[in-house]
Amino acid sequence: MASAPRPERVLRLLAGCLPPYPPPPPTVGLLSMEQQETYLELYLDQCAAQDDLAPPRSPLCNPVVPYGMYILNASNPDTAFNSNPEVKETSGDFSSVDLSFLPDEVTQENKDQPVISSRHETEENSESQSPQSRLPSPSEQDIGLGLNSSSLSNSHSQLHPGDTDSVQPSPEKPNSDSLSLAPITPMTPMTPVSECCGIVPQLQNIVSTVNLACKLDLKKIALHAKNAEYNPKRFAAVIMRIREPRTTALIFSSGKMVCTGAKSEEQSRLAARKYARVVQKLGFPARFLDFKIQNMVGSCDVRFPIRLEGLVLTHQQFSSYEPELFPGLIYRMVKPRIVLLIFVSGKVVLTGAKERSEIYEAFENIYPILKGFKKA
Amino acid sequence: MVVFGTTFFNFDSFIGKTDFVEIIGKSVFLYRYHIILPLLNDSGRYSLGDARRPLHETAVLVEDVVHTQLINLLQQAAEVSQLRGARVITPEDLLFLMRKDKKKLRRLLKYMFIRDYKSKIVKGIDEDDLLEDKLSGSNNTNKRQKIAQDFLNSIDQTGELLAMFEDDEVDEVKQERMERAERQTRIMDSAQYAEFCESRQLSFSKKASKFRDWLDCSSMEIKPNVVAMEILAYLAYETVAQLVDLALLVRQDMVTKAGDPFSHAISATFIQYHNSAESTAACGVEAHSDAIQPCHIREAIRRYSHKIGPLSPFTNAYRRSGMAFLAC
């Protein structure tokens, strides 16, 4: 495989920068968790580029790999990432199409470039991403990522030399031409992602909006596009659906579009781009302005029953519990501003987030409280 | 023709209506300290229970009381609505009837707001719901709140009704109920707790069509609309809750404590009820000492209806409504 020699080189180059790690604790739901963490990293790169203000304690402040690294996973048959088939598909779809006419935020464009360019150009990807990359911190989160090397590409796992024995802290310095990871700055050691036995909320639904910036003829779109519904008497928008990523879009004649149903930020963005593409193919000068995630919904299970009556009594100012109206307790967290629906069974639904970090933070805040009301 | 003051004690028609007796039975069960749960199915078999009889009787009595009160309430609301010249009983009519009691009105308003808020949140979670909402024209957000605010705005002369919206005082009754539930659930194990939670989720609003039939709306000229039905379901639930709260107080009173300075002042009717309950117990039906008995309920209603004051026997209002409404 063409990519095989390169990861090894990356490993050697990076090995010099990283201290050995202790073995990670067992994680629950390995595949899904590492999927989450992949997206964590993607998101983190974005944050890192924007010099975000997340507190150091937050699990999100440990970006690990340049985005480009993940592209290698697509070649690995064991990978369970949803995004990778899409990445492949995207590459297939868009590689022949010049999307540069879709102006966008600069950082996003940087990210998109590696997606479109060949997957095997690891170094180039790393290069373009290097200003954004940071040294992975010796946190268990990262080890957890590295452990699942069957799903991650070799290059990725080799960033966590704790689980491969070929790692030697070698004095090799990265070659600035091929792999400029020189600007890696060491970060302070992080506390683990979650003190709560590695339960990570899964995203279930993302609602985003984008402005196509041109007036649309909804009738024409409805007639020519597949999977489009338009009933002007009922509602003044076209409802379009695509299967991959499985989403639904509402397209208005003003050019504004709402995209719902995606399970991650990248999927939402990708889906929105696909819809924009469809509109564009129909002859409209569609652009891709102001893509914004409006709402994110996550859910998880704390695995123990919760005594809601106790919770509503002690947290009266935040919670309302009317079992005859709704079986769950509605908890309005102030910081971050998230609404949590807490059920007796231990299931928790978090909604109202604009960013993934808010969901994680909210869950971290609520978990110790819920533990206090565990029903034995 | 609106009839005031008549009560419909028609036990036969109620025994067959197992659904609501079950709801009420379970709601009443919630407030007891020991869990004896009679399960009524269609053939009328009970599954277990020391306190089967008393509980079933209590449930039947409570159902009867609630039914009566709701019918009366509906009739008064229909009257108000006729005065306005409207064809439908709207939530405004019910709010109007409740204007006298600030606390209960506030509780109702809070309930309406929570209902609005909950539908807003649940909508955001499921994408299908979101589409449905957009399709139906998204003027549904906070509709109950708007209705309430507009109406109270229009009838408020002194400003005290509108002040309720900003009022953040703790609702004592609700607080007490929450504390009681918390105390009860602390000692339960998880199986009991699961059962408890399930019972709490029962409500009159879930079986809306049955509720309508139970209230016998079809025989009325003016019918309530959807939001008004929601409020009626809530009022039915509140009535049961109030009855149980009061019955528990009565039961507490019945236990004579040593050193209680007022034990000699218990009324004669009260003692009579107590004795009759005990005699039925002695007749072989094992009455669980902790179950709420029909006598408690009756005593609670009697005390509630008894208007204390220098001129109460002479006021017209007392004679007018035969039964004081527990919910408003």
XYZ file of C-alpha atoms in Angstrom:
704
model
C 0.000 0.000 0.000
C 1.377 3.344 -0.966
C 0.514 4.881 2.315
C 2.404 2.298 4.355
C 5.924 3.693 4.252
C 4.764 7.197 4.987
C 3.090 6.467 8.279
C 6.252 4.873 9.525
C 8.204 7.901 8.614
C 5.650 10.026 10.392
C 5.967 7.832 13.406
C 9.701 8.228 13.563
C 9.495 11.898 13.063
C 6.926 12.359 15.715
C 8.390 9.918 18.127
C 11.041 12.333 19.102
C 8.473 14.777 20.270
C 6.382 12.538 22.388
C 7.018 11.020 25.787
C 5.992 7.409 26.348
C 2.488 6.935 27.667
C 1.107 4.559 30.213
C -1.416 2.055 28.908
C -4.934 3.427 28.686
C -7.866 2.313 30.790
C -10.482 0.158 29.114
C -13.018 2.238 27.375
C -16.617 1.533 26.876
C -18.055 1.303 23.428
C -14.721 1.498 21.744
C -15.660 2.128 18.213
C -18.208 4.738 18.813
C -16.051 6.443 21.365
C -13.175 6.729 19.046
C -15.481 8.017 16.382
C -16.459 10.663 18.805
C -12.895 11.408 19.567
C -12.054 11.682 15.932
C -14.625 14.348 15.650
C -13.369 15.837 18.826
C -10.036 16.224 17.171
C -11.514 17.679 14.042
C -13.397 20.139 16.049
C -10.383 20.870 18.132
C -8.259 21.706 15.173
C -10.784 24.267 14.263
C -10.753 25.635 17.768
C -7.012 25.659 17.896
C -6.874 27.667 14.741
C -9.261 30.186 16.167
C -7.420 30.313 19.428
C -10.374 29.214 21.411
C -11.080 29.984 24.995
C -12.009 26.546 26.263
C -10.683 25.946 29.749
C -7.625 23.751 30.009
C -9.572 21.257 32.013
C -11.894 20.674 29.153
C -11.343 17.436 27.353
C -11.446 19.264 24.091
C -8.202 21.140 24.479
C -6.049 18.358 23.345
C -6.073 18.318 19.617
C -4.005 15.508 18.408
C -3.602 15.048 14.743
C -3.852 17.153 11.723
C -7.083 16.573 9.948
C -5.316 15.096 7.031
C -4.202 12.119 9.051
C -7.664 10.781 9.269
C -8.020 10.544 5.581
C -5.701 7.593 5.642
C -8.272 5.684 7.554
C -10.420 5.465 4.522
C -8.080 2.927 3.069
C -8.308 0.727 6.111
C -11.139 -1.750 5.748
C -11.609 -2.097 9.468
C -12.484 1.456 9.966
C -15.911 2.121 11.286
C -15.948 5.791 10.712
C -18.956 7.086 8.958
C -17.112 10.018 7.686
C -14.571 8.085 5.775
C -16.879 6.586 3.217
C -18.194 10.035 2.850
C -14.775 11.428 2.528
C -14.146 8.953 -0.216
C -17.406 9.829 -1.794
C -16.731 13.476 -1.411
C -13.399 13.078 -2.994
C -15.064 11.186 -5.774
C -17.788 13.738 -6.201
C -15.846 16.852 -5.814
C -12.455 15.971 -7.061
C -13.465 16.829 -10.559
C -15.424 19.857 -9.532
C -13.868 23.092 -8.555
C -15.593 24.265 -5.455
C -13.501 27.339 -5.050
C -16.356 29.498 -6.239
C -18.078 28.739 -2.950
C -16.492 31.307 -0.715
C -16.266 30.377 2.860
C -14.481 31.124 6.084
C -10.797 30.822 5.613
C -10.230 28.163 8.197
C -12.906 25.990 6.729
C -11.311 26.209 3.332
C -8.048 25.063 4.789
C -9.795 22.075 6.153
C -11.585 21.301 2.958
C -8.512 21.293 0.858
C -7.100 18.141 2.393
C -10.439 16.476 1.919
C -10.455 17.129 -1.740
C -6.838 16.463 -2.477
C -5.509 12.980 -2.727
C -5.606 10.967 0.430
C -2.131 9.761 0.014
C -0.602 13.157 0.212
C -0.132 12.839 3.897
C 2.747 15.178 4.137
C 1.061 17.879 2.199
C -1.939 17.590 4.391
C 0.176 17.675 7.466
C 1.955 20.631 6.097
C -1.167 22.597 5.515
C -2.461 21.645 8.879
C 0.727 22.056 10.786
C 0.078 25.558 12.014
C -2.947 24.178 13.677
C -1.490 21.054 15.141
C -0.356 20.693 18.655
C 1.560 18.143 20.558
C -0.808 15.575 21.963
C -0.931 15.753 25.675
C -0.301 12.669 27.734
C -3.931 12.201 28.503
C -5.801 8.957 28.642
C -8.103 10.250 25.976
C -5.331 10.169 23.484
C -4.192 6.775 24.556
C -7.681 5.540 24.119
C -7.564 6.791 20.597
C -4.294 5.196 19.887
C -5.274 1.858 21.278
C -7.825 1.190 18.611
C -5.259 0.878 15.951
C -7.290 -1.630 14.070
C -9.620 1.115 13.132
C -7.218 3.925 12.961
C -4.569 4.189 10.420
C -1.073 3.285 11.336
C 0.048 6.834 11.188
C -2.554 7.834 13.645
C -1.836 5.152 16.142
C 1.767 5.906 15.934
C 1.187 9.268 17.365
C 0.615 7.445 20.591
C 3.762 5.512 20.962
C 2.626 3.959 24.190
C 1.036 1.051 22.418
C 3.612 0.327 19.806
C 6.966 -0.901 20.820
C 8.807 0.587 17.953
C 8.695 3.952 19.569
C 11.972 5.281 20.684
C 12.444 8.851 21.648
C 14.790 9.606 18.841
C 16.426 12.887 18.337
C 15.221 13.108 14.753
C 13.851 16.443 13.886
C 11.056 16.676 11.386
C 12.052 17.753 7.970
C 10.457 21.073 7.423
C 9.821 20.367 3.779
C 7.978 17.140 3.987
C 6.513 17.260 7.410
C 6.664 20.529 9.187
C 5.483 19.568 12.616
C 8.145 21.754 14.083
C 5.733 24.310 15.468
C 4.339 21.706 17.840
C 4.144 23.217 21.262
C 3.886 20.973 24.273
C 0.743 21.325 26.275
C 0.244 20.895 29.954
C -0.941 17.455 31.035
C -4.687 17.139 30.865
C -7.130 15.505 33.179
C -8.962 12.642 31.500
C -11.884 13.348 29.224
C -14.498 12.413 31.689
C -14.195 11.358 35.260
C -17.398 9.483 34.655
C -16.105 6.181 33.344
C -15.772 7.362 29.802
C -19.409 7.977 29.019
C -19.495 10.330 26.097
C -22.717 11.796 24.813
C -23.483 10.811 21.230
C -24.790 13.419 18.870
C -28.176 12.514 17.490
C -29.276 15.467 15.467
C -27.770 18.675 14.164
C -29.743 21.538 12.738
C -27.826 24.001 10.623
C -28.589 26.869 8.294
C -26.808 28.215 5.283
C -27.427 31.016 2.841
C -27.258 30.098 -0.826
C -27.416 33.793 -1.613
C -29.612 33.709 -4.645
C -33.315 33.732 -5.301
C -34.632 30.276 -6.101
C -37.490 29.057 -8.202
C -38.926 26.391 -5.912
C -41.186 24.951 -8.554
C -38.297 24.339 -10.885
C -36.295 22.730 -8.108
C -39.186 20.493 -7.135
C -39.749 19.398 -10.692
C -36.195 18.591 -11.578
C -34.686 17.366 -8.329
C -35.077 13.870 -7.017
C -36.459 13.381 -3.496
C -37.956 16.841 -3.375
C -41.411 17.733 -2.049
C -43.112 21.009 -2.606
C -46.611 21.889 -1.569
C -46.993 25.660 -1.771
C -50.396 25.583 -0.144
C -49.027 23.908 2.944
C -45.615 25.369 3.288
C -43.515 27.769 1.291
C -40.383 25.671 0.967
C -39.026 22.656 -0.840
C -38.313 19.651 1.363
C -35.411 17.700 -0.038
C -33.787 14.583 1.340
C -30.530 12.828 0.628
C -29.461 9.428 1.764
C -25.840 10.004 2.549
C -25.571 11.648 5.043
C -29.147 10.925 5.890
C -30.597 14.400 6.200
C -33.518 16.584 5.305
C -33.313 20.126 4.008
C -35.845 22.917 3.809
C -35.015 25.219 0.942
C -36.709 28.583 0.791
C -37.172 30.820 -2.192
C -35.035 33.493 -0.571
C -32.059 31.175 -0.864
C -31.894 30.270 2.803
C -31.688 26.618 3.665
C -32.139 24.585 6.850
C -30.441 21.194 7.082
C -31.496 18.703 9.764
C -30.798 15.113 10.719
C -27.035 14.924 10.523
C -25.135 13.210 13.302
C -22.051 15.394 13.330
C -20.925 18.870 12.403
C -18.965 17.658 9.432
C -21.824 15.562 8.158
C -24.145 18.520 8.473
C -21.757 20.662 6.539
C -21.222 17.999 3.943
C -24.928 17.456 3.508
C -25.509 21.178 3.187
C -22.855 21.313 0.501
C -24.515 18.496 -1.340
C -27.827 20.262 -1.324
C -26.099 23.406 -2.512
C -24.562 21.365 -5.272
C -27.936 20.042 -6.342
C -29.334 23.540 -6.499
C -26.288 24.677 -8.377
C -26.620 21.899 -10.916
C -30.114 23.067 -11.649
C -28.680 26.306 -12.898
C -28.875 28.638 -9.936
C -25.780 30.600 -8.914
C -25.744 29.052 -5.483
C -23.098 30.034 -2.988
C -22.354 28.701 0.475
C -22.482 31.589 2.865
C -22.802 31.754 6.628
C -23.008 28.083 7.376
C -24.016 27.985 10.995
C -24.965 25.203 13.315
C -28.118 26.248 15.118
C -28.792 23.341 17.417
C -27.135 20.126 18.446
C -28.835 17.274 20.264
C -26.902 14.622 22.114
C -27.900 11.686 24.232
C -26.300 9.199 26.572
C -27.013 6.736 29.310
C -25.581 6.910 32.807
C -26.572 3.253 33.375
C -28.261 3.661 36.726
C -31.791 4.673 37.703
C -32.179 8.214 38.952
C -34.470 9.435 41.697
C -35.989 12.431 39.980
C -38.061 13.525 42.952
C -34.904 14.228 44.889
C -33.329 16.063 42.015
C -36.291 18.324 41.439
C -36.402 19.219 45.106
C -32.770 20.159 45.482
C -32.419 21.870 42.117
C -35.759 23.578 42.058
C -34.628 26.704 40.353
C -33.268 24.753 37.402
C -35.584 21.803 37.048
C -39.204 21.126 36.373
C -40.682 17.677 36.680
C -44.310 17.044 35.837
C -44.558 13.296 35.375
C -48.131 13.476 34.217
C -47.065 15.795 31.442
C -43.704 14.398 30.421
C -41.873 11.434 31.926
C -38.539 13.231 32.049
C -37.184 15.975 34.237
C -36.366 19.169 32.316
C -33.161 20.659 33.633
C -32.158 24.089 32.410
C -28.450 24.405 32.928
C -27.208 27.960 33.046
C -23.604 27.410 32.194
C -23.414 26.193 29.512
C -26.886 27.105 28.392
C -28.161 23.640 27.679
C -31.445 21.933 28.380
C -31.186 18.383 29.649
C -34.000 15.863 29.719
C -33.283 13.381 32.456
C -35.253 10.172 32.687
C -35.721 7.695 35.484
C -34.019 4.987 33.479
C -30.804 6.970 33.408
C -31.053 8.202 29.861
C -30.089 11.813 29.380
C -30.848 13.945 26.343
C -28.979 17.221 25.918
C -30.203 19.900 23.561
C -29.784 23.545 22.763
C -26.077 23.407 22.081
C -24.402 25.400 19.370
C -21.119 23.579 19.814
C -20.111 20.070 20.708
C -18.107 21.271 23.675
C -21.248 22.581 25.320
C -22.818 19.144 25.273
C -19.756 17.530 26.778
C -19.418 20.227 29.368
C -23.076 20.008 30.334
C -22.845 16.275 30.781
C -19.734 16.620 32.871
C -21.559 19.064 35.079
C -24.647 16.942 35.515
C -23.018 13.561 36.023
C -21.882 14.073 39.628
C -25.295 15.487 40.464
C -27.023 12.468 38.981
C -24.717 10.136 40.830
C -25.902 11.762 44.004
C -29.459 10.726 43.199
C -28.709 7.238 42.087
C -31.545 4.904 42.933
C -29.926 1.859 44.429
C -80.598 24.513 31.382
C -77.885 24.784 33.939
C -78.570 23.065 37.217
C -76.727 24.110 40.284
C -76.105 22.188 43.403
C -77.166 18.763 42.241
C -74.804 15.958 42.837
C -74.691 12.850 40.754
C -74.180 9.948 43.092
C -74.602 7.202 40.638
C -72.293 4.469 41.735
C -73.469 1.856 39.300
C -72.359 3.730 36.259
C -68.939 4.283 37.753
C -67.947 0.768 38.693
C -67.735 -0.183 35.055
C -65.441 2.685 34.204
C -62.254 0.968 35.244
C -59.853 3.260 33.476
C -60.358 6.316 35.540
C -60.768 4.424 38.748
C -57.409 2.937 37.997
C -55.893 6.318 37.397
C -57.385 7.711 40.533
C -56.546 4.586 42.485
C -52.966 4.864 41.435
C -52.832 8.578 42.113
C -54.236 8.016 45.542
C -51.733 5.247 46.052
C -48.973 7.693 45.382
C -49.645 9.552 48.520
C -49.708 6.631 50.842
C -46.832 5.437 52.859
C -47.135 1.774 52.101
C -47.441 0.343 48.711
C -50.492 -1.764 48.262
C -51.533 -1.550 44.703
C -54.791 -2.980 43.559
C -54.826 -3.706 39.882
C -58.222 -3.515 38.329
C -58.613 -5.183 35.017
C -61.719 -5.461 32.918
C -63.165 -8.434 34.647
C -62.830 -6.645 37.917
C -60.277 -8.947 39.451
C -57.913 -7.507 41.938
C -54.403 -8.750 42.030
C -53.363 -8.212 45.557
C -53.831 -6.086 48.507
C -54.547 -5.920 52.051
C -56.315 -2.694 51.526
C -58.269 -3.731 48.482
C -61.648 -2.816 49.665
C -60.955 0.478 51.259
C -58.765 1.560 48.459
C -61.271 0.647 45.820
C -63.997 2.383 47.730
C -61.813 5.377 48.208
C -60.993 5.429 44.546
C -64.614 5.155 43.568
C -65.562 7.909 45.945
C -62.801 10.144 44.712
C -63.797 9.485 41.138
C -67.305 10.416 41.962
C -66.286 13.622 43.654
C -64.000 14.624 40.817
C -66.618 13.842 38.242
C -69.219 15.882 40.041
C -66.959 18.818 40.476
C -65.839 18.811 36.893
C -69.372 18.631 35.593
C -70.324 21.568 37.743
C -67.285 23.447 36.617
C -68.069 22.745 32.990
C -71.590 23.962 33.429
C -70.457 27.170 35.027
C -67.915 27.645 32.281
C -70.627 27.071 29.690
C -72.663 29.746 31.366
C -69.821 32.216 31.254
C -69.233 31.386 27.651
C -72.889 31.924 26.826
C -72.711 35.315 28.452
C -69.921 36.175 26.075
C -71.913 34.891 23.173
C -69.282 32.365 22.188
C -69.928 28.936 20.744
C -67.021 27.127 22.332
C -65.800 26.906 25.893
C -62.366 28.425 25.764
C -59.544 28.428 28.298
C -60.410 32.036 29.019
C -63.705 30.934 30.532
C -61.946 28.547 32.864
C -59.398 31.163 33.814
C -62.248 33.502 34.569
C -63.806 31.009 36.954
C -60.509 30.652 38.741
C -59.817 34.328 39.136
C -60.670 34.382 42.822
C -57.984 32.033 44.049
C -54.581 33.471 43.186
C -52.513 30.501 44.270
C -54.414 27.953 42.281
C -54.524 30.235 39.307
C -50.798 30.681 39.504
C -50.298 26.943 39.630
C -52.450 26.567 36.552
C -50.495 29.248 34.721
C -47.217 27.628 35.630
C -48.540 24.342 34.316
C -49.520 25.943 31.033
C -46.113 27.530 30.632
C -44.340 24.262 31.346
C -46.501 22.595 28.742
C -45.507 25.184 26.178
C -41.865 24.905 27.100
C -41.888 21.150 26.927
C -43.394 21.093 23.451
C -40.824 23.621 22.323
C -37.962 21.474 23.545
C -39.281 18.154 22.337
C -39.824 19.730 18.965
C -36.181 20.642 18.661
C -35.048 17.124 19.348
C -36.766 15.154 16.702
C -36.329 16.383 13.173
C -39.696 15.099 12.131
C -41.297 17.190 14.807
C -39.399 20.174 13.559
C -40.750 19.678 10.073
C -44.264 19.221 11.386
C -44.013 22.424 13.287
C -42.693 24.355 10.325
C -45.413 22.953 8.161
C -48.139 23.864 10.574
C -46.962 27.414 10.566
C -44.911 27.894 13.710
C -47.276 30.170 15.534
C -47.696 27.486 18.140
C -44.835 28.513 20.333
C -46.055 29.696 23.675
C -49.651 29.702 22.560
C -50.966 28.847 25.985
C -48.889 31.529 27.542
C -50.173 34.054 25.063
C -53.767 33.055 25.676
C -53.326 33.403 29.415
C -51.493 36.677 29.223
C -53.910 38.279 26.840
C -56.890 37.242 28.821
C -55.611 38.260 32.217
C -54.557 41.527 30.687
C -58.107 42.153 29.625
C -59.829 41.362 32.903
C -57.284 42.717 35.268
C -58.504 45.887 36.900
C -56.190 46.158 39.830
C -53.028 44.745 38.364
C -52.782 41.886 40.799
C -53.492 39.221 38.227
C -50.777 40.420 35.925
C -48.430 40.625 38.881
C -48.709 36.876 39.099
C -46.645 36.426 35.979
C -43.668 37.997 37.631
C -44.324 36.393 40.963
C -41.615 33.962 41.887
C -42.816 32.913 45.276
C -42.578 29.315 46.215
C -45.841 27.473 45.840
C -46.202 25.924 49.270
C -48.634 23.234 48.326
C -46.498 22.122 45.456
C -43.440 22.260 47.648
C -45.109 20.063 50.198
C -46.104 17.543 47.549
C -42.571 17.446 46.220
C -41.177 16.907 49.687
C -43.654 14.166 50.388
C -42.774 12.412 47.156
C -39.106 12.748 47.937
C -39.543 11.245 51.376
C -41.524 8.363 50.000
C -39.133 7.581 47.200
C -36.090 7.640 49.390
C -37.156 4.448 51.133
C -38.306 2.592 48.047
C -36.274 0.028 46.238
C -35.896 0.211 42.485
C -38.807 -2.049 41.620
C -41.141 -0.077 43.799
C -39.726 3.125 42.472
C -40.291 2.050 38.899
C -43.903 1.312 39.739
C -44.243 4.604 41.508
C -42.908 6.504 38.537
C -45.237 4.727 36.218
C -48.203 5.654 38.357
C -47.134 9.238 38.469
C -47.174 9.412 34.733
C -50.841 8.580 34.561
C -52.973 11.515 33.739
C -56.325 12.418 32.397
C -54.842 14.133 29.411
C -53.371 10.960 27.945
C -56.755 9.441 27.242
C -58.378 12.550 25.899
C -61.295 10.928 24.114
C -62.208 8.794 27.111
C -61.977 11.857 29.279
C -64.399 13.669 27.023
C -66.824 10.796 27.208
C -66.459 10.558 30.925
C -67.352 14.194 31.264
C -70.258 13.572 28.966
C -69.517 16.595 26.843
C -71.644 15.403 23.998
C -74.812 16.193 25.841
C -73.824 19.796 26.312
C -74.600 22.540 23.863
C -71.330 24.316 24.240
C -68.229 22.174 24.136
C -64.719 22.987 25.297
C -61.912 23.395 22.776
C -58.574 21.580 22.853
C -56.716 23.842 25.246
C -59.745 24.013 27.506
C -59.786 20.214 27.628
C -56.145 20.235 28.629
C -56.950 22.587 31.453
C -59.871 20.432 32.531
C -57.655 17.368 32.605
C -55.201 19.287 34.718
C -57.969 20.452 37.051
C -59.193 16.895 37.460
C -55.698 15.825 38.421
C -55.398 18.775 40.805
C -58.703 17.885 42.416
C -57.497 14.380 43.141
C -54.272 15.788 44.524
C -56.097 18.281 46.724
C -58.428 15.627 48.026
C -55.559 13.387 48.928
C -53.640 16.221 50.584
C -56.644 17.087 52.691
C -57.460 13.471 53.466
C -53.953 12.917 54.707
C -54.317 15.891 56.995
C -57.588 14.540 58.275
C -56.068 11.159 58.885
C -53.245 12.769 60.751
C -55.755 14.588 62.891
C -57.588 11.423 63.717
C -54.643 9.961 65.468
C -54.941 11.393 68.921
C -51.582 12.369 70.170
C -50.768 12.490 73.801
C -50.500 16.045 74.925
C -52.535 17.429 72.067
C -54.483 20.320 73.602
C -57.318 20.163 71.085
C -58.152 16.482 71.202
C -61.324 17.203 73.117
C -62.530 19.514 70.362
C -62.878 16.961 67.578
C -66.287 17.336 66.084
C -69.057 14.811 66.628
C -69.600 14.031 62.958
C -65.975 13.288 62.665
C -66.055 10.724 65.417
C -69.105 9.150 63.849
C -67.277 8.641 60.561
C -64.330 7.234 62.328
C -66.459 4.733 64.171
C -68.279 3.614 61.073
C -65.002 2.980 59.316
C -63.829 0.877 62.157
C -66.991 -1.167 62.200
C -66.644 -2.095 58.557
C -63.126 -3.036 59.316
C -64.277 -5.272 62.110
C -66.666 -6.971 59.707
C -63.872 -9.039 58.333
C -62.454 -6.970 55.579
C -58.917 -6.393 56.596
C -58.403 -2.706 56.398
C -54.838 -1.634 56.097
C -54.243 0.984 58.681
C -52.343 3.223 56.352
C -54.725 3.356 53.449
C -56.814 6.431 52.915
C -60.349 5.518 53.730
C -63.539 6.969 52.270
C -64.314 8.477 55.644
C -61.214 10.587 55.416
C -62.264 11.840 52.041
C -65.740 12.668 53.158
C -64.507 14.482 56.207
C -62.060 16.430 54.095
C -64.792 17.567 51.758
C -67.052 18.468 54.616
C -64.423 20.610 56.219
C -63.489 22.227 52.957
C -67.051 23.156 52.120
C -67.735 24.501 55.528
C -67.262 28.208 55.236
C -66.206 29.590 58.483
C -67.144 33.123 59.260
C -69.732 35.202 61.112
C -72.161 35.444 58.239
C -71.520 32.231 56.391
C -74.875 30.546 56.997
C -76.569 33.556 55.528
C -74.540 34.225 52.438
C -76.144 33.463 49.161
C -72.939 32.276 47.583
C -72.655 29.371 49.963
C -76.059 28.108 49.131
C -75.557 28.653 45.453
C -72.707 26.330 44.666
C -73.694 23.116 46.385
C -70.161 21.965 46.481
C -67.065 24.032 46.865
C -64.622 23.465 44.070
C -61.396 21.976 45.221
C -59.467 22.955 42.161
C -60.409 26.584 41.868
